[in-house]
Short mmCIF file of C-alpha atoms and ligand atoms in Angstrom, two decimals:
data_model
loop_
_atom_site.label_atom_id
_atom_site.label_comp_id
_atom_site.label_asym_id
_atom_site.label_seq_id
_atom_site.Cartn_x
_atom_site.Cartn_y
_atom_site.Cartn_z
CA UNK A 180 -127.15 88.67 3.60
CA UNK A 181 -128.38 86.83 0.50
CA UNK A 182 -126.38 89.18 -1.70
CA UNK A 183 -123.22 88.40 0.20
CA UNK A 184 -123.76 84.67 -0.24
CA UNK A 185 -124.18 85.17 -4.00
CA UNK A 186 -120.93 87.07 -4.10
CA UNK A 187 -119.00 84.19 -2.53
CA UNK A 188 -120.64 81.74 -4.96
CA UNK A 189 -119.57 84.07 -7.74
CA UNK A 190 -115.99 83.97 -6.50
CA UNK A 191 -116.04 80.16 -6.45
CA UNK A 192 -117.48 80.12 -9.96
CA UNK A 193 -114.68 82.26 -11.32
CA UNK A 194 -112.13 80.18 -9.43
CA UNK A 195 -113.42 76.89 -10.78
CA UNK A 196 -113.64 78.32 -14.29
CA UNK A 197 -109.97 79.30 -14.07
CA UNK A 198 -109.16 75.79 -12.84
CA UNK A 199 -111.07 74.24 -15.76
CA UNK A 200 -109.17 76.42 -18.21
CA UNK A 201 -105.84 75.57 -16.63
CA UNK A 202 -106.70 71.87 -16.75
CA UNK A 203 -107.81 72.08 -20.37
CA UNK A 204 -104.58 73.91 -21.17
CA UNK A 205 -102.55 71.18 -19.51
CA UNK A 206 -104.49 68.52 -21.43
CA UNK A 207 -103.85 70.15 -24.78
CA UNK A 208 -100.20 70.55 -23.76
CA UNK A 209 -99.92 66.85 -23.11
CA UNK A 210 -101.65 65.90 -26.32
CA UNK A 211 -99.85 64.28 -29.24
CA UNK A 212 -99.03 66.22 -32.36
CA UNK A 213 -101.27 65.48 -35.37
CA UNK A 214 -100.10 62.58 -37.57
CA UNK A 215 -97.15 63.46 -39.77
CA UNK A 216 -96.90 60.98 -42.61
CA UNK A 217 -93.86 61.03 -44.88
CA UNK A 218 -93.89 60.33 -48.66
CA UNK A 219 -93.44 56.62 -49.43
CA UNK A 220 -90.32 57.04 -51.58
CA UNK A 221 -88.67 59.11 -48.84
CA UNK A 222 -89.66 56.55 -46.20
CA UNK A 223 -88.05 53.76 -48.27
CA UNK A 224 -84.61 55.41 -48.12
CA UNK A 225 -81.96 53.20 -46.51
CA UNK A 226 -79.55 54.48 -43.82
CA UNK A 227 -76.09 54.35 -45.46
CA UNK A 228 -74.15 55.03 -42.24
CA UNK A 229 -73.08 51.99 -40.22
CA UNK A 230 -74.45 51.76 -36.68
CA UNK A 231 -71.13 51.86 -34.86
CA UNK A 232 -69.54 53.69 -31.94
CA UNK A 233 -67.97 56.33 -34.13
CA UNK A 234 -71.31 57.26 -35.65
CA UNK A 235 -73.05 57.20 -32.25
CA UNK A 236 -70.37 59.42 -30.74
CA UNK A 237 -70.69 61.99 -33.56
CA UNK A 238 -74.48 61.75 -33.39
CA UNK A 239 -74.47 62.38 -29.65
CA UNK A 240 -72.48 65.60 -30.01
CA UNK A 241 -74.86 66.83 -32.66
CA UNK A 242 -77.98 65.75 -30.76
CA UNK A 243 -76.91 67.56 -27.60
CA UNK A 244 -76.25 70.68 -29.65
CA UNK A 245 -79.27 70.71 -31.97
CA UNK A 246 -82.02 68.55 -30.51
CA UNK A 247 -81.68 68.14 -26.73
CA UNK A 248 -83.18 71.54 -25.90
CA UNK A 249 -86.55 70.45 -27.31
CA UNK A 250 -86.46 66.64 -27.30
CA UNK A 251 -84.78 66.23 -23.91
CA UNK A 252 -81.69 64.32 -22.81
CA UNK A 253 -83.12 60.89 -23.66
CA UNK A 254 -85.53 61.79 -26.47
CA UNK A 255 -88.71 61.70 -24.39
CA UNK A 256 -89.80 65.04 -25.86
CA UNK A 257 -89.47 66.69 -22.44
CA UNK A 258 -87.11 69.54 -23.27
CA UNK A 259 -87.76 73.26 -22.79
CA UNK A 260 -90.20 73.24 -25.69
CA UNK A 261 -92.86 70.54 -25.73
CA UNK A 262 -91.90 68.29 -28.62
CA UNK A 263 -92.48 64.80 -29.97
CA UNK A 264 -91.21 61.67 -28.24
CA UNK A 265 -88.42 59.90 -30.10
CA UNK A 266 -88.65 56.80 -27.92
CA UNK A 267 -92.36 55.92 -28.10
CA UNK A 268 -93.42 52.60 -29.62
CA UNK A 269 -95.21 54.50 -32.35
CA UNK A 270 -92.15 56.51 -33.23
CA UNK A 271 -89.74 53.59 -33.22
CA UNK A 272 -91.96 51.72 -35.71
CA UNK A 273 -91.43 54.24 -38.49
CA UNK A 274 -88.59 53.74 -40.97
CA UNK A 275 -85.22 55.43 -40.77
CA UNK A 276 -85.98 56.96 -44.16
CA UNK A 277 -89.10 58.60 -42.72
CA UNK A 278 -87.06 59.90 -39.76
CA UNK A 279 -84.51 61.35 -42.21
CA UNK A 280 -87.17 63.06 -44.29
CA UNK A 281 -88.75 64.67 -41.21
CA UNK A 282 -85.36 65.91 -40.06
CA UNK A 283 -84.79 67.60 -43.40
CA UNK A 284 -88.33 68.91 -43.80
CA UNK A 285 -89.41 70.05 -40.34
CA UNK A 286 -92.90 71.08 -39.24
CA UNK A 287 -94.24 73.75 -36.89
CA UNK A 288 -91.74 74.32 -34.09
CA UNK A 289 -89.55 71.52 -35.43
CA UNK A 290 -86.93 73.12 -37.67
CA UNK A 291 -85.83 71.52 -40.96
CA UNK A 292 -82.15 70.58 -40.98
CA UNK A 293 -81.55 70.81 -44.74
CA UNK A 294 -78.30 72.70 -44.28
CA UNK A 295 -76.65 69.94 -42.30
CA UNK A 296 -74.65 67.32 -44.29
CA UNK A 297 -76.61 64.10 -44.80
CA UNK A 298 -74.12 61.76 -43.10
CA UNK A 299 -74.33 63.93 -39.98
CA UNK A 300 -78.11 63.61 -39.97
CA UNK A 301 -77.72 59.82 -40.23
CA UNK A 302 -75.35 59.94 -37.26
CA UNK A 303 -78.04 61.72 -35.23
CA UNK A 304 -80.59 59.16 -36.38
CA UNK A 305 -78.28 56.33 -35.24
CA UNK A 306 -77.83 58.07 -31.89
CA UNK A 307 -81.57 58.61 -31.36
CA UNK A 308 -82.19 54.95 -32.24
CA UNK A 309 -79.64 53.94 -29.60
CA UNK A 310 -82.08 55.19 -26.93
CA UNK A 311 -84.30 52.20 -27.68
CA UNK A 312 -81.81 49.68 -29.10
CA UNK A 313 -79.81 47.13 -27.10
CA UNK A 314 -76.11 47.92 -26.88
CA UNK A 315 -75.07 44.61 -28.49
CA UNK A 316 -76.39 45.86 -31.83
CA UNK A 317 -73.36 48.12 -32.22
CA UNK A 318 -71.19 46.94 -35.10
CA UNK A 319 -67.49 46.63 -34.31
CA UNK A 320 -64.96 45.57 -36.88
CA UNK A 321 -62.42 43.00 -35.90
CA UNK A 322 -58.76 43.85 -36.38
CA UNK A 323 -55.27 42.85 -35.29
CA UNK A 324 -52.20 45.01 -34.91
CA UNK A 325 -48.57 43.92 -35.31
CA UNK A 326 -45.20 45.63 -34.87
CA UNK A 327 -42.41 45.79 -37.45
CA UNK A 328 -38.89 46.97 -36.61
CA UNK A 329 -36.55 48.40 -39.20
CA UNK A 330 -32.97 49.41 -38.48
CA UNK A 331 -30.46 51.01 -40.86
CA UNK A 332 -27.35 52.07 -38.98
CA UNK A 333 -28.38 54.75 -36.51
CA UNK A 334 -31.82 55.15 -38.07
CA UNK A 335 -34.57 53.19 -36.44
CA UNK A 336 -38.05 53.01 -37.92
CA UNK A 337 -40.99 51.59 -36.07
CA UNK A 338 -44.06 50.44 -37.97
CA UNK A 339 -47.41 49.18 -36.78
CA UNK A 340 -49.66 47.35 -39.19
CA UNK A 341 -53.41 46.99 -38.76
CA UNK A 342 -55.33 44.31 -40.56
CA UNK A 343 -59.04 43.76 -40.58
CA UNK A 344 -60.22 40.19 -40.15
CA UNK A 345 -63.25 39.19 -42.18
CA UNK A 346 -65.75 36.60 -40.96
CA UNK A 347 -64.03 33.92 -43.06
CA UNK A 348 -60.68 34.77 -41.44
CA UNK A 349 -59.08 36.61 -44.37
CA UNK A 350 -56.99 39.65 -43.48
CA UNK A 351 -56.94 42.93 -45.38
CA UNK A 352 -55.00 46.12 -44.52
CA UNK A 353 -57.23 48.51 -42.59
CA UNK A 354 -56.95 52.12 -43.69
CA UNK A 355 -57.66 55.19 -41.54
CA UNK A 356 -57.44 53.39 -38.19
CA UNK A 357 -56.00 55.40 -35.29
CA UNK A 358 -53.01 53.74 -33.63
CA UNK A 359 -51.09 54.74 -30.50
CA UNK A 360 -47.43 53.76 -30.19
CA UNK A 361 -45.62 53.82 -26.89
CA UNK A 362 -42.99 52.40 -24.56
CA UNK A 363 -44.03 50.55 -21.44
CA UNK A 364 -42.72 52.14 -18.25
CA UNK A 365 -43.12 51.12 -14.63
CA UNK A 366 -46.00 53.50 -14.39
CA UNK A 367 -48.04 53.80 -17.58
CA UNK A 368 -46.94 54.20 -21.16
CA UNK A 369 -44.58 56.78 -22.63
CA UNK A 370 -46.09 57.77 -26.00
CA UNK A 371 -43.92 57.87 -29.14
CA UNK A 372 -45.32 60.75 -31.18
CA UNK A 373 -49.04 61.51 -31.38
CA UNK A 374 -51.63 58.94 -32.43
CA UNK A 375 -51.74 58.55 -36.23
CA UNK A 376 -54.10 56.96 -38.73
CA UNK A 377 -53.02 54.06 -40.91
CA UNK A 378 -52.30 54.57 -44.63
CA UNK A 379 -53.70 52.47 -47.48
CA UNK A 380 -51.28 49.66 -46.59
CA UNK A 381 -52.71 49.66 -43.07
CA UNK A 382 -49.49 51.06 -41.62
CA UNK A 383 -48.31 53.88 -39.40
CA UNK A 384 -44.59 54.74 -39.29
CA UNK A 385 -42.51 56.67 -36.79
CA UNK A 386 -38.81 57.42 -36.50
CA UNK A 387 -37.70 55.93 -33.23
CA UNK A 388 -35.77 58.31 -30.96
CA UNK A 389 -32.24 57.19 -30.02
CA UNK A 390 -32.38 58.77 -26.58
CA UNK A 391 -34.69 56.42 -24.72
CA UNK A 392 -33.13 54.66 -21.75
CA UNK A 393 -33.75 50.94 -21.55
CA UNK A 394 -32.79 48.37 -18.93
CA UNK A 395 -29.29 46.95 -18.27
CA UNK A 396 -29.33 45.42 -21.78
CA UNK A 397 -30.98 48.41 -23.46
CA UNK A 398 -34.22 46.45 -23.81
CA UNK A 399 -37.51 48.28 -24.23
CA UNK A 400 -41.08 47.05 -24.40
CA UNK A 401 -42.89 48.64 -27.32
CA UNK A 402 -46.66 48.69 -27.36
CA UNK A 403 -49.12 49.48 -30.15
CA UNK A 404 -52.84 49.87 -29.44
CA UNK A 405 -55.79 50.49 -31.72
CA UNK A 406 -57.54 53.67 -30.63
CA UNK A 407 -60.45 53.72 -33.03
CA UNK A 408 -64.12 53.43 -32.13
CA UNK A 409 -64.97 51.47 -35.28
CA UNK A 410 -62.71 48.63 -34.19
CA UNK A 411 -62.39 46.17 -31.37
CA UNK A 412 -59.66 47.11 -28.92
CA UNK A 413 -56.42 45.32 -29.85
CA UNK A 414 -52.78 45.65 -28.91
CA UNK A 415 -49.32 44.26 -29.70
CA UNK A 416 -46.22 44.31 -27.49
CA UNK A 417 -42.63 43.45 -28.45
CA UNK A 418 -39.28 43.58 -26.70
CA UNK A 419 -36.37 45.16 -28.55
CA UNK A 420 -32.91 46.40 -27.54
CA UNK A 421 -33.40 49.88 -29.02
CA UNK A 422 -32.85 51.75 -25.79
CA UNK A 423 -29.64 53.03 -24.25
CA UNK A 424 -27.99 50.62 -21.84
CA UNK A 425 -28.67 51.66 -18.30
CA UNK A 426 -25.30 51.23 -16.53
CA UNK A 427 -26.62 52.32 -13.15
CA UNK A 428 -29.12 49.59 -13.27
CA UNK A 429 -27.89 47.47 -10.37
CA UNK A 430 -28.09 50.14 -7.67
CA UNK A 431 -31.04 52.10 -8.98
CA UNK A 432 -33.32 50.21 -11.30
CA UNK A 433 -32.77 46.65 -10.11
CA UNK A 434 -33.13 47.63 -6.49
CA UNK A 435 -36.14 49.86 -7.20
CA UNK A 436 -39.06 49.40 -4.83
CA UNK A 437 -41.53 48.73 -7.64
CA UNK A 438 -39.41 45.97 -9.17
CA UNK A 439 -40.83 42.52 -8.94
CA UNK A 440 -37.79 40.90 -7.28
CA UNK A 441 -36.18 40.29 -3.87
CA UNK A 442 -33.65 43.13 -4.02
CA UNK A 443 -34.30 45.78 -1.41
CA UNK A 444 -33.78 49.40 -2.46
CA UNK A 445 -30.57 50.78 -0.99
CA UNK A 446 -32.19 53.75 0.75
CA UNK A 447 -34.68 51.44 2.40
CA UNK A 448 -31.93 49.09 3.59
CA UNK A 449 -29.82 51.95 5.04
CA UNK A 450 -32.72 53.60 6.81
CA UNK A 451 -34.04 50.32 8.21
CA UNK A 452 -30.63 49.31 9.59
CA UNK A 453 -29.92 52.74 11.11
CA UNK A 454 -33.34 53.05 12.73
CA UNK A 455 -33.04 49.53 14.24
CA UNK A 456 -29.53 50.30 15.50
CA UNK A 457 -30.76 53.56 17.01
CA UNK A 458 -33.57 51.85 18.88
CA UNK A 459 -31.20 49.21 20.35
CA UNK A 460 -28.79 51.94 21.40
CA UNK A 461 -31.55 53.75 23.31
CA UNK A 462 -32.68 50.51 24.98
CA UNK A 463 -29.09 49.73 25.98
CA UNK A 464 -28.59 53.23 27.39
CA UNK A 465 -31.78 53.01 29.45
CA UNK A 466 -30.71 49.60 30.80
CA UNK A 467 -27.38 51.11 31.84
CA UNK A 468 -29.15 53.97 33.66
CA UNK A 469 -31.43 51.52 35.49
CA UNK A 470 -28.42 49.52 36.61
CA UNK A 471 -26.72 52.71 37.83
CA UNK A 472 -29.82 53.68 39.85
CA UNK A 473 -29.89 50.24 41.45
CA UNK A 474 -26.23 50.45 42.43
CA UNK A 475 -26.70 53.94 43.90
CA UNK A 476 -29.81 52.70 45.78
CA UNK A 477 -27.91 49.75 47.23
CA UNK A 478 -25.19 52.14 48.43
CA UNK A 479 -27.70 54.33 50.33
CA UNK A 480 -29.46 51.45 52.15
C1 LIG B 556 -87.14 74.07 -31.42
C2 LIG B 556 -87.47 72.75 -30.93
C3 LIG B 556 -87.01 71.53 -31.69
C4 LIG B 556 -85.73 71.24 -32.10
C5 LIG B 556 -84.46 72.08 -31.95
C6 LIG B 556 -85.80 69.94 -32.69
N1 LIG B 556 -87.08 69.47 -32.67
FE1 LIG B 556 -87.74 67.71 -33.44
N2 LIG B 556 -89.66 68.25 -33.06
C7 LIG B 556 -90.05 69.40 -32.38
C8 LIG B 556 -91.48 69.47 -32.36
C9 LIG B 556 -92.29 70.56 -31.71
C10 LIG B 556 -91.94 68.32 -33.06
C11 LIG B 556 -93.39 67.98 -33.39
C12 LIG B 556 -93.68 68.59 -34.70
C13 LIG B 556 -95.03 68.22 -35.26
O1 LIG B 556 -95.38 67.05 -35.23
O2 LIG B 556 -95.69 69.13 -35.70
C14 LIG B 556 -90.76 67.60 -33.47
C15 LIG B 556 -90.81 66.42 -34.20
C16 LIG B 556 -89.69 65.66 -34.48
C17 LIG B 556 -89.73 64.40 -35.17
C18 LIG B 556 -90.96 63.69 -35.69
C19 LIG B 556 -91.53 62.80 -34.62
C20 LIG B 556 -92.62 61.87 -35.12
O3 LIG B 556 -93.49 61.58 -34.31
O4 LIG B 556 -92.52 61.39 -36.24
C21 LIG B 556 -88.45 63.94 -35.22
C22 LIG B 556 -87.97 62.65 -35.85
C23 LIG B 556 -87.62 64.94 -34.60
N3 LIG B 556 -88.40 65.97 -34.17
C24 LIG B 556 -86.26 64.83 -34.45
C25 LIG B 556 -85.44 65.90 -34.12
C26 LIG B 556 -83.99 65.85 -34.14
C27 LIG B 556 -83.17 64.62 -34.42
C28 LIG B 556 -83.57 67.12 -33.84
C29 LIG B 556 -82.11 67.62 -33.82
C30 LIG B 556 -81.35 67.45 -35.03
C31 LIG B 556 -84.74 67.93 -33.57
N4 LIG B 556 -85.85 67.16 -33.76
C32 LIG B 556 -84.71 69.25 -33.20
C33 LIG B 556 -89.21 70.34 -31.84
C34 LIG B 556 -87.84 70.43 -32.06
#
């Protein structure tokens, strides 16, 4: 009897020991990594890559590919492998130079990313910092776009010029800015060519096709938009009679349903009138029948 009791106590002892070990294991799992100081000269290094949307976008792609598995979606260190938090107060306090050095050097499970080009590492750093930085900190350059039309006989050239505006208001041509050119249609925009980047004069050029159909005067609305994450969104629209004259305009275009005028589309007019006529015909026919019934009834009685 006593022996049996001892056995059960023994079982509990083993069970609680296992629990203690599990708990201790969990504790050590949750513990911080030992301090990882970086050399002072490395820590003093300045981030040369501007904190803008372009950099954040590139950094995000790289982070999701190279870091997310361990550091988690939002840098909490909660990926598949237990890793350091990149959003803790302690972490955020260290310099970007120190961050860069750790990325290149690595320690323990954390690989060193020496093989990756430096500007890409800075992009990742910018992206990781965006987890804890307000969105307003993103730098966006200010620019304007304008349209220039050039016509020599049959040849039509369309140019869009992008200029960057400095804080004091001075304008300089902006190079390497992506611009989309298109023609406004009732629904959406018909692109002219693919989006191109501006040259050193801040310009993109396209040969304008001669086959585009305009309105009854051949007018088209051309639109140029800046499609570049480093810049504020901007657009320019201009009217020009570079399209083919649309002779059918009165019966098709002008009476189109989506047009902002009082003209009713022909098909709508015809169907409305015929349906109304049809209904009145039926009503008239029924009235005739009722009258006939009444007359017949009167005859019988
Ligand atoms: C295989 C898993 C793994 C991958 C992949 C990984 N890390 Fe780490 N990282 C760790 C671990 C584990 C630590 C803690 C290392 C230590 O302190 O010993 C760490 C530490 C760090 C630190 C230092 C944190 C501190 O407290 O100073 C930074 C910064 C960091 N990682 C950024 C990154 C970035 C950015 C990437 C992607 C380019 C990345 N890591 C990829 C596992 C990983």
